[in-house]
């Protein structure tokens, strides 16, 4: 094009024309509220084309619209959390139902009926932010209460104990479990050399390992997990008298886990399985709910325990000190923006209102430093408390901390120090301390020698692992043994496997023998424990199966249909499932759905190839004879059934589906149900897994 010659007129465009070539599209009036602007408020006239020297020429440095947009994009990512990087959040509220008046002066625990806003973030521990939702891993359960006395963050997990006793081992633990340093894998998996090497050398991890190898680390849904504050905290009353406290969350939907093979397949079928489940449940108004419970112990009761209440690798059996349910938490609102809220939320175990205090648990003591510190590299500024999701909402926030990166508050006046006498000159003096209502620490007696020592009372590493294992049902014990076999089968270092087996002998001889047998290796001699383990009375409350009533509420049933499906049966299954609080999804060979035998179209919520049965809690087949014949040629249909059977789910079928059941080699049992005239029977069988089927479908250790 000749210099200075005006370009040819832009092609005329309609609203359906593709963007990118300039033209008519935005020539209709754009109201001020609709206008897109730069970060500094200048209205942008063309968001499709950069500024160039001629329509085919180079882009000009002068294009501040382009530069600003690209530069902002270049910096969109912030460092992910070093642990718990993968997470899902939700807003909700907490309501107290039973007052702890006299035990604490924290109003959130004394004002019955008062609703306090919360933000919750659930997470996995080991994987990166983009990792899948269903690895075998501990789940984070972090709750931020925006209380009238300041924010309270209860930053817990779905397991009541932890791997290590002293915070100084935390970086080693996390380095060991994350991707191996030289090869950058495995992602989000503990089944590798370095993790088990570390574990085998630190017998204090044994109790947590029992939990980690159990089905607790394979939750079916974030809505179906318990939560625990893990560390021991203190409650302080008006007179600053202390009571030890352990916090518990109890899910209203009960506890439920997946099978290991199922979790692995879900990871492929829907890497966002948990995030989607939480989001969709809240979107549908099916609000997840937990009860908050406390175990309260006096100093004398703590002293009488056969273990140290300051040791985070130990739990207090509920049978010894019952859990008192004092409130409920409901999650009823999805975040508007994932980054602004779920990513930028900063939980701090140091966030405690007056009346709640820490204990001397050496793991907790380290946490009191780490969380505040890590926000600096993650959020980049000491002013991260001003980000909306982190802001104290229930009360004023004011002090003389000033300036810093991203300061958003505009402080008026001269007062930025204390004490000051500016009030005498008629100026605003600013806030002052309040000894009556302010946060006061428990006057713990210390002043001992300065030592780097582990307390003798922490030396017992096996009694609680024994307690946990012996409290499990036979099925759960077999799953723990099989979990250990799977993980150790991935460990290449023989001496590490031997050391784990030596340690396991101190937990349970039968367990060690089963794992050795599963690995096909000889059982080595037992390791010498630092303190002789004791046998404690089993605690059935530590079981996952049977602790809560079986229920279909919050679960999902898939109905696989074909053209000619019996509409009456589809309706009956749907009605029966929905009356139990379960969702129903119609799965069809094609997404458009099918024509039922009544000649009515039936819309599909999912297509067979993209909706494997691992995504559901029970399945049924309502097909015509021709439809069944077509499905016999689909491996996805066979897998659909075979997996449902292998994952111990109830399977409902109509007579026409019999050839498919045969092809998938489904054997009759009380979970394989002809729903011809009894949809209710399927519903009853779907409320739990068919555990008695397991021996038919896999060899457990
Ligand atoms: Fe931690 C994050 C839970 C021990 C250091 N931790 C983090 C999160 C949860 C927990 C749920 C994610 C919070 C969120 O969703 O943003 N951590 C625990 C529990 C522990 C525990 C239950 C044992 C009782 N943690 C622990 C120790 C240290 C840390 C001993 C270090 C001394 N944890 C951190 C951290 C993280 C964190 C590095 C990473 C991101 C963050 O804090 O905000 O500071």
Short mmCIF file of N, CA, C and O and ligand atoms in Angstrom, two decimals, residues 81-84 87 121-123 139-142 155-157 159 161-162 164 166-168 170-171 228-231 312 342 345-349 361-364 366-375 378, ligand 1:
data_model
loop_
_atom_site.label_atom_id
_atom_site.label_comp_id
_atom_site.label_asym_id
_atom_site.label_seq_id
_atom_site.Cartn_x
_atom_site.Cartn_y
_atom_site.Cartn_z
N UNK A 81 -0.05 -22.39 46.12
CA UNK A 81 0.29 -22.80 47.49
C UNK A 81 1.32 -23.93 47.44
O UNK A 81 1.19 -24.83 46.62
N UNK A 82 2.31 -23.85 48.31
CA UNK A 82 3.34 -24.91 48.33
C UNK A 82 2.73 -26.25 48.70
O UNK A 82 3.13 -27.30 48.22
N UNK A 83 1.72 -26.24 49.57
CA UNK A 83 0.88 -27.42 49.80
C UNK A 83 -0.57 -26.98 49.63
O UNK A 83 -0.86 -25.80 49.66
N UNK A 84 -1.46 -27.94 49.43
CA UNK A 84 -2.89 -27.64 49.28
C UNK A 84 -3.15 -26.71 48.09
O UNK A 84 -4.04 -25.86 48.15
N UNK A 87 -7.63 -26.63 45.14
CA UNK A 87 -8.72 -26.47 46.11
C UNK A 87 -9.99 -25.94 45.49
O UNK A 87 -10.01 -25.43 44.37
N UNK A 121 -12.52 -23.55 52.20
CA UNK A 121 -11.75 -24.06 51.05
C UNK A 121 -11.32 -25.50 51.37
O UNK A 121 -10.68 -25.75 52.39
N UNK A 122 -11.74 -26.41 50.48
CA UNK A 122 -11.32 -27.81 50.58
C UNK A 122 -10.16 -27.99 49.61
O UNK A 122 -10.11 -27.34 48.57
N UNK A 123 -9.27 -28.93 49.92
CA UNK A 123 -8.10 -29.06 49.05
C UNK A 123 -7.51 -30.45 49.12
O UNK A 123 -7.80 -31.21 50.04
N UNK A 139 -7.31 -34.54 52.63
CA UNK A 139 -8.01 -33.36 52.14
C UNK A 139 -7.95 -32.26 53.19
O UNK A 139 -8.15 -32.50 54.38
N UNK A 140 -7.66 -31.04 52.71
CA UNK A 140 -7.70 -29.87 53.58
C UNK A 140 -9.14 -29.46 53.80
O UNK A 140 -10.00 -29.63 52.91
N UNK A 141 -9.43 -28.93 54.97
CA UNK A 141 -10.79 -28.50 55.34
C UNK A 141 -10.60 -27.21 56.14
O UNK A 141 -10.47 -27.24 57.35
N UNK A 142 -10.52 -26.09 55.41
CA UNK A 142 -10.18 -24.82 56.05
C UNK A 142 -11.40 -23.91 56.08
O UNK A 142 -12.04 -23.68 55.05
N UNK A 155 -8.11 -24.20 60.40
CA UNK A 155 -7.45 -24.73 59.20
C UNK A 155 -7.12 -26.20 59.43
O UNK A 155 -6.05 -26.54 59.95
N UNK A 156 -8.06 -27.06 59.09
CA UNK A 156 -7.91 -28.47 59.43
C UNK A 156 -7.85 -29.38 58.21
O UNK A 156 -7.72 -28.92 57.08
N UNK A 157 -7.96 -30.67 58.48
CA UNK A 157 -7.94 -31.70 57.45
C UNK A 157 -9.12 -32.64 57.65
O UNK A 157 -9.84 -32.53 58.64
N UNK A 159 -8.73 -35.67 58.30
CA UNK A 159 -8.16 -36.74 59.13
C UNK A 159 -7.73 -36.09 60.44
O UNK A 159 -7.16 -35.00 60.42
N UNK A 161 -5.46 -36.61 62.69
CA UNK A 161 -4.07 -36.60 63.17
C UNK A 161 -3.16 -36.17 62.03
O UNK A 161 -3.60 -35.99 60.89
N UNK A 162 -1.87 -36.03 62.33
CA UNK A 162 -0.94 -35.59 61.29
C UNK A 162 0.27 -36.52 61.22
O UNK A 162 0.48 -37.35 62.09
N UNK A 164 3.54 -35.82 61.37
CA UNK A 164 4.74 -35.50 62.16
C UNK A 164 4.36 -34.75 63.43
O UNK A 164 3.27 -34.20 63.55
N UNK A 166 6.60 -32.40 65.01
CA UNK A 166 7.29 -31.12 65.18
C UNK A 166 7.36 -30.41 63.83
O UNK A 166 7.73 -31.03 62.82
N UNK A 167 7.01 -29.12 63.81
CA UNK A 167 6.96 -28.37 62.55
C UNK A 167 8.28 -28.37 61.80
O UNK A 167 8.30 -28.19 60.57
N UNK A 168 9.38 -28.63 62.50
CA UNK A 168 10.68 -28.57 61.82
C UNK A 168 10.79 -29.68 60.76
O UNK A 168 11.61 -29.60 59.84
N UNK A 170 8.23 -30.45 58.72
CA UNK A 170 7.22 -30.23 57.68
C UNK A 170 7.83 -30.07 56.29
O UNK A 170 7.41 -30.73 55.33
N UNK A 171 8.86 -29.22 56.13
CA UNK A 171 9.45 -29.11 54.78
C UNK A 171 9.98 -30.45 54.27
O UNK A 171 9.85 -30.76 53.08
N UNK A 228 -11.48 -31.99 60.79
CA UNK A 228 -10.91 -31.95 62.15
C UNK A 228 -9.95 -30.77 62.25
O UNK A 228 -9.20 -30.50 61.31
N UNK A 229 -9.93 -30.13 63.41
CA UNK A 229 -8.95 -29.06 63.64
C UNK A 229 -7.55 -29.62 63.84
O UNK A 229 -6.57 -28.89 63.81
N UNK A 230 -7.46 -30.92 64.08
CA UNK A 230 -6.22 -31.70 64.27
C UNK A 230 -5.47 -31.27 65.54
O UNK A 230 -5.37 -32.06 66.48
N UNK A 231 -4.91 -30.09 65.55
CA UNK A 231 -4.13 -29.68 66.73
C UNK A 231 -5.05 -29.48 67.94
O UNK A 231 -6.25 -29.27 67.79
N UNK A 312 0.34 -34.13 67.89
CA UNK A 312 -0.66 -34.14 66.81
C UNK A 312 -0.75 -35.48 66.09
O UNK A 312 -1.57 -35.63 65.18
N UNK A 342 -11.34 -18.09 45.88
CA UNK A 342 -10.76 -19.38 46.26
C UNK A 342 -9.24 -19.36 46.19
O UNK A 342 -8.56 -20.00 46.99
N UNK A 345 -7.82 -16.52 48.92
CA UNK A 345 -8.13 -16.62 50.34
C UNK A 345 -6.86 -17.07 51.09
O UNK A 345 -6.12 -17.93 50.62
N UNK A 346 -6.62 -16.42 52.20
CA UNK A 346 -5.41 -16.72 52.99
C UNK A 346 -5.84 -17.14 54.39
O UNK A 346 -6.38 -16.32 55.14
N UNK A 347 -5.65 -18.41 54.69
CA UNK A 347 -6.02 -18.91 56.02
C UNK A 347 -4.82 -18.82 56.95
O UNK A 347 -3.69 -19.16 56.55
N UNK A 348 -5.07 -18.41 58.17
CA UNK A 348 -3.99 -18.25 59.15
C UNK A 348 -4.41 -18.89 60.47
O UNK A 348 -5.37 -18.41 61.09
N UNK A 349 -3.73 -19.93 60.91
CA UNK A 349 -4.08 -20.49 62.23
C UNK A 349 -3.93 -19.45 63.34
O UNK A 349 -4.45 -19.63 64.43
N UNK A 361 1.45 -27.44 71.39
CA UNK A 361 1.71 -28.46 70.37
C UNK A 361 2.78 -27.92 69.41
O UNK A 361 2.58 -26.90 68.75
N UNK A 362 3.94 -28.60 69.33
CA UNK A 362 5.05 -28.06 68.54
C UNK A 362 4.79 -28.03 67.04
O UNK A 362 5.50 -27.35 66.29
N UNK A 363 3.80 -28.75 66.59
CA UNK A 363 3.43 -28.68 65.17
C UNK A 363 2.65 -27.39 64.95
O UNK A 363 2.92 -26.62 64.02
N UNK A 364 1.72 -27.14 65.84
CA UNK A 364 0.90 -25.92 65.75
C UNK A 364 1.77 -24.68 65.91
O UNK A 364 1.59 -23.69 65.19
N UNK A 366 4.73 -24.13 64.96
CA UNK A 366 5.39 -23.80 63.69
C UNK A 366 4.39 -23.23 62.69
O UNK A 366 4.71 -22.33 61.90
N UNK A 367 3.17 -23.74 62.73
CA UNK A 367 2.14 -23.24 61.80
C UNK A 367 1.86 -21.76 62.08
O UNK A 367 1.49 -21.03 61.17
N UNK A 368 2.02 -21.36 63.33
CA UNK A 368 1.70 -19.98 63.68
C UNK A 368 2.59 -19.00 62.93
O UNK A 368 2.23 -17.86 62.71
N UNK A 369 3.77 -19.47 62.52
CA UNK A 369 4.66 -18.63 61.71
C UNK A 369 4.40 -18.81 60.22
O UNK A 369 4.31 -17.85 59.45
N UNK A 370 4.25 -20.08 59.80
CA UNK A 370 4.32 -20.41 58.38
C UNK A 370 3.23 -19.75 57.52
O UNK A 370 3.52 -19.25 56.42
N UNK A 371 2.01 -19.74 57.98
CA UNK A 371 0.91 -19.31 57.12
C UNK A 371 1.00 -17.82 56.80
O UNK A 371 0.84 -17.39 55.66
N UNK A 372 1.26 -17.02 57.84
CA UNK A 372 1.41 -15.58 57.62
C UNK A 372 2.55 -15.33 56.65
O UNK A 372 2.46 -14.52 55.73
N UNK A 373 3.62 -16.10 56.83
CA UNK A 373 4.82 -15.90 56.02
C UNK A 373 4.59 -16.27 54.56
O UNK A 373 4.99 -15.56 53.64
N UNK A 374 3.92 -17.39 54.34
CA UNK A 374 3.77 -17.88 52.97
C UNK A 374 2.89 -16.94 52.14
O UNK A 374 3.03 -16.87 50.92
N UNK A 375 2.00 -16.20 52.80
CA UNK A 375 1.12 -15.30 52.03
C UNK A 375 1.93 -14.22 51.33
O UNK A 375 1.52 -13.68 50.30
N UNK A 378 2.97 -15.72 48.12
CA UNK A 378 1.81 -16.05 47.29
C UNK A 378 1.05 -14.81 46.84
O UNK A 378 0.70 -14.66 45.67
FE1 LIG B 1 -0.71 -26.45 56.63
C1 LIG B 1 -1.80 -24.70 53.94
C2 LIG B 1 -3.82 -27.85 57.00
C3 LIG B 1 0.48 -28.47 59.15
C4 LIG B 1 2.24 -24.86 56.47
N1 LIG B 1 -2.46 -26.32 55.64
C5 LIG B 1 -2.71 -25.54 54.56
C6 LIG B 1 -4.07 -25.70 54.15
C7 LIG B 1 -4.64 -26.58 55.01
C8 LIG B 1 -3.62 -26.97 55.96
C9 LIG B 1 -6.07 -27.08 54.99
C10 LIG B 1 -4.71 -25.01 52.95
C11 LIG B 1 -5.45 -23.79 53.36
C12 LIG B 1 -6.13 -23.20 52.14
O1 LIG B 1 -7.09 -23.79 51.66
O2 LIG B 1 -5.66 -22.16 51.69
N2 LIG B 1 -1.48 -27.92 57.78
C13 LIG B 1 -2.81 -28.26 57.86
C14 LIG B 1 -3.01 -29.15 58.98
C15 LIG B 1 -1.79 -29.34 59.57
C16 LIG B 1 -0.84 -28.55 58.83
C17 LIG B 1 -4.33 -29.73 59.40
C18 LIG B 1 -1.44 -30.16 60.77
C19 LIG B 1 -2.12 -30.11 61.88
N3 LIG B 1 1.05 -26.66 57.60
C20 LIG B 1 1.33 -27.53 58.64
C21 LIG B 1 2.67 -27.26 59.14
C22 LIG B 1 3.17 -26.22 58.38
C23 LIG B 1 2.14 -25.87 57.43
C24 LIG B 1 3.34 -27.99 60.27
C25 LIG B 1 4.51 -25.53 58.45
C26 LIG B 1 5.21 -25.39 59.52
N4 LIG B 1 0.10 -25.09 55.37
C27 LIG B 1 1.32 -24.52 55.54
C28 LIG B 1 1.60 -23.39 54.57
C29 LIG B 1 0.28 -23.32 53.77
C30 LIG B 1 -0.53 -24.45 54.37
C31 LIG B 1 2.88 -23.59 53.81
C32 LIG B 1 0.39 -23.35 52.27
C33 LIG B 1 -0.53 -22.29 51.75
C34 LIG B 1 -0.96 -21.58 52.91
O3 LIG B 1 -0.41 -22.12 54.02
O4 LIG B 1 -1.69 -20.60 52.94
O5 LIG B 1 1.83 -22.22 55.28
#
